[in-house]
Coordinates of C-alpha atoms in Angstrom, one line a residue:
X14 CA 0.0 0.0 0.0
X15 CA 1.7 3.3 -1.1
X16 CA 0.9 5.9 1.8
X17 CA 1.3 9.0 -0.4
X18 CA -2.3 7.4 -2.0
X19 CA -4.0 7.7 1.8
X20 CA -3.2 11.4 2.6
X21 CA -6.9 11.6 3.5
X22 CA -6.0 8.2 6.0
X23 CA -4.9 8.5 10.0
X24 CA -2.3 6.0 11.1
X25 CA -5.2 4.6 13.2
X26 CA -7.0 4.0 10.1
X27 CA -3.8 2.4 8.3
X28 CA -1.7 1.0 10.8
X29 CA -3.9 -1.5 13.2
X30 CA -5.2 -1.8 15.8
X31 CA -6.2 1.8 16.6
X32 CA -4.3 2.4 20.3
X33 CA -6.4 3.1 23.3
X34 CA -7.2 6.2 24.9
X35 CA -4.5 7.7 26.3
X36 CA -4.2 7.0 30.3
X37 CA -4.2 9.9 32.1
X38 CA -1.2 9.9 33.7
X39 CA 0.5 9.7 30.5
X40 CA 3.7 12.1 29.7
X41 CA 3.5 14.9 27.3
X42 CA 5.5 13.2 24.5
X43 CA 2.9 9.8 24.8
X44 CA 0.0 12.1 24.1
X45 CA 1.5 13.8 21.6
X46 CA 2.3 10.4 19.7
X47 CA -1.6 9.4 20.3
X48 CA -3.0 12.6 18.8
X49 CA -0.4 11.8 15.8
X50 CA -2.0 8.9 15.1
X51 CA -5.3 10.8 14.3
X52 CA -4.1 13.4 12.3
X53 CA -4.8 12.8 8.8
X54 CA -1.2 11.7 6.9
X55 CA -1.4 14.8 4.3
X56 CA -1.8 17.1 7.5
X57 CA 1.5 16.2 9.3
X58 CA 4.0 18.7 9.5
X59 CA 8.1 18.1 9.5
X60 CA 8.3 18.2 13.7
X61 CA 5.2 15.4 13.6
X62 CA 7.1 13.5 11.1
X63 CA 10.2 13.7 13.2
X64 CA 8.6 12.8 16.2
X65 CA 6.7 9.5 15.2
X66 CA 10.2 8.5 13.2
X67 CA 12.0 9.3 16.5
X68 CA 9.5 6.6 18.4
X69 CA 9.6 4.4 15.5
X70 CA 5.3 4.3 15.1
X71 CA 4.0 3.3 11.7
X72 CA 6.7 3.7 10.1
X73 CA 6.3 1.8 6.8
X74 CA 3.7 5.3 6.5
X75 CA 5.7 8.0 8.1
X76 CA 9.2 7.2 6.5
X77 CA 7.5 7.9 2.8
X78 CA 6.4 11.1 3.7
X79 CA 9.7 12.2 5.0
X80 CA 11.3 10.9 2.4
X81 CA 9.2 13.2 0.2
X82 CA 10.1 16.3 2.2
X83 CA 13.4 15.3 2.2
X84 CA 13.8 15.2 -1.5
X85 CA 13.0 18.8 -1.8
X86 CA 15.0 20.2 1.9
X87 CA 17.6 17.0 2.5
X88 CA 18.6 19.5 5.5
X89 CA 15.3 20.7 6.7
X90 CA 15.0 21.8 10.6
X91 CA 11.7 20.1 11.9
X92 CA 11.8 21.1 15.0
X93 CA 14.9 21.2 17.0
X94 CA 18.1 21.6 14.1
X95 CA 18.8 21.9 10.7
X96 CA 19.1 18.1 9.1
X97 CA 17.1 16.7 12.4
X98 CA 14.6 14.9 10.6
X99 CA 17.0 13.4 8.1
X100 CA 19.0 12.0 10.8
X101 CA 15.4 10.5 12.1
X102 CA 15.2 9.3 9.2
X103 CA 18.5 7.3 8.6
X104 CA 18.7 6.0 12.2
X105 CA 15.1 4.6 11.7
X106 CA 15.8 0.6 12.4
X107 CA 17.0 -1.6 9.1
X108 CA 14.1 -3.5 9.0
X109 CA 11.4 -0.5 8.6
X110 CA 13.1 0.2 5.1
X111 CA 12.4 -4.4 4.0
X112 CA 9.1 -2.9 2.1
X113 CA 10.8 0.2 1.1
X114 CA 13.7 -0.6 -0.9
X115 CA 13.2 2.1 -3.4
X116 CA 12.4 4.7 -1.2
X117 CA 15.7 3.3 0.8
X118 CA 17.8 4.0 -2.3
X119 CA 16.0 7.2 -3.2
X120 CA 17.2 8.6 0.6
X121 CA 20.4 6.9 -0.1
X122 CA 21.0 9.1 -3.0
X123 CA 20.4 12.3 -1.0
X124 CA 22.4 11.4 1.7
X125 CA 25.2 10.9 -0.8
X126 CA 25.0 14.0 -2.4
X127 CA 25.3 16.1 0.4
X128 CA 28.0 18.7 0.6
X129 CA 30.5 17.3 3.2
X130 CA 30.4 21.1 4.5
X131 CA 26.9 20.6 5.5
X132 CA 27.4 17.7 7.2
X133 CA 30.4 19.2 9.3
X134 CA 27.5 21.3 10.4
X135 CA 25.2 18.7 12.1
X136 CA 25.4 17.6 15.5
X137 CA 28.8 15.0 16.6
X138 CA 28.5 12.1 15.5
X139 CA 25.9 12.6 12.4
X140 CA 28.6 11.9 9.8
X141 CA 28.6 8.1 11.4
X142 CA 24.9 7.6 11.0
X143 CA 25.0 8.6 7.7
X144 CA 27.8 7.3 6.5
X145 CA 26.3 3.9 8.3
X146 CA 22.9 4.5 6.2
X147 CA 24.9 5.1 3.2
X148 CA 27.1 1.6 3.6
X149 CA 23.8 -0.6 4.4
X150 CA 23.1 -0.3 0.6

């Protein structure tokens, strides 16, 4: 199923079962996450994106869509840094990119084209995962 054709979809509607309320003593991150998965796909911005790739939900639906974004902004700041939802992205676990081989060698193409001046710029240690990402292929 190709999640770019469900932008009208939820990840409760595509990714069963649909989670249960969320228990009220529940931290502010784990409520975030739930309302995530009710947001329709097409609605989810960069920092949502980041955040459901960070705590690995759905993501034979979320990696697609950041995929996408990251075609067009391979350095795009989400939420907290420049290039911090690409590096959710490439330290999502191997076997969420099985289904997606493709889209694994589309990102792998990005990744490789980036200036090695930009990468100097992201956080210690981000030339590692990328250059792990990179070497899976």
């Amino acid at each position: 199923m190709d999640p770019l054709l469900h932008l009208d979809r939820t990840l409760d509607d595509l990714d069963p079962p649909r989670w249960e309320a969320v228990p009220a003593n529940a931290t502010r991150l784990v409520r975030t996450v739930h309302g995530l998965r009710r947001v329709p796909l097409g609605e989810l911005r960069p920092a949502d994106l980041r955040t459901l790739l960070a705590q690995q939900v759905a993501l034979p639906f979320v990696l697609p869509l950041a995929v996408r974004l990251l075609a067009e902004e391979p350095l795009l700041d989400a939420y907290f840094y420049e290039g911090d939802l690409l590096l959710a992205t490439v330290t999502a676990p191997e076997g969420a990119w099985a289904a997606l081989p493709e889209l694994e060698a589309r990102l792998r193409t990005i990744v490789a084209g980036l200036p090695g001046a930009a990468v100097k710029e992201l956080p210690r240690g981000s030339d590692t995962d990328l250059a792990r990402f990179i070497a899976r292929g």
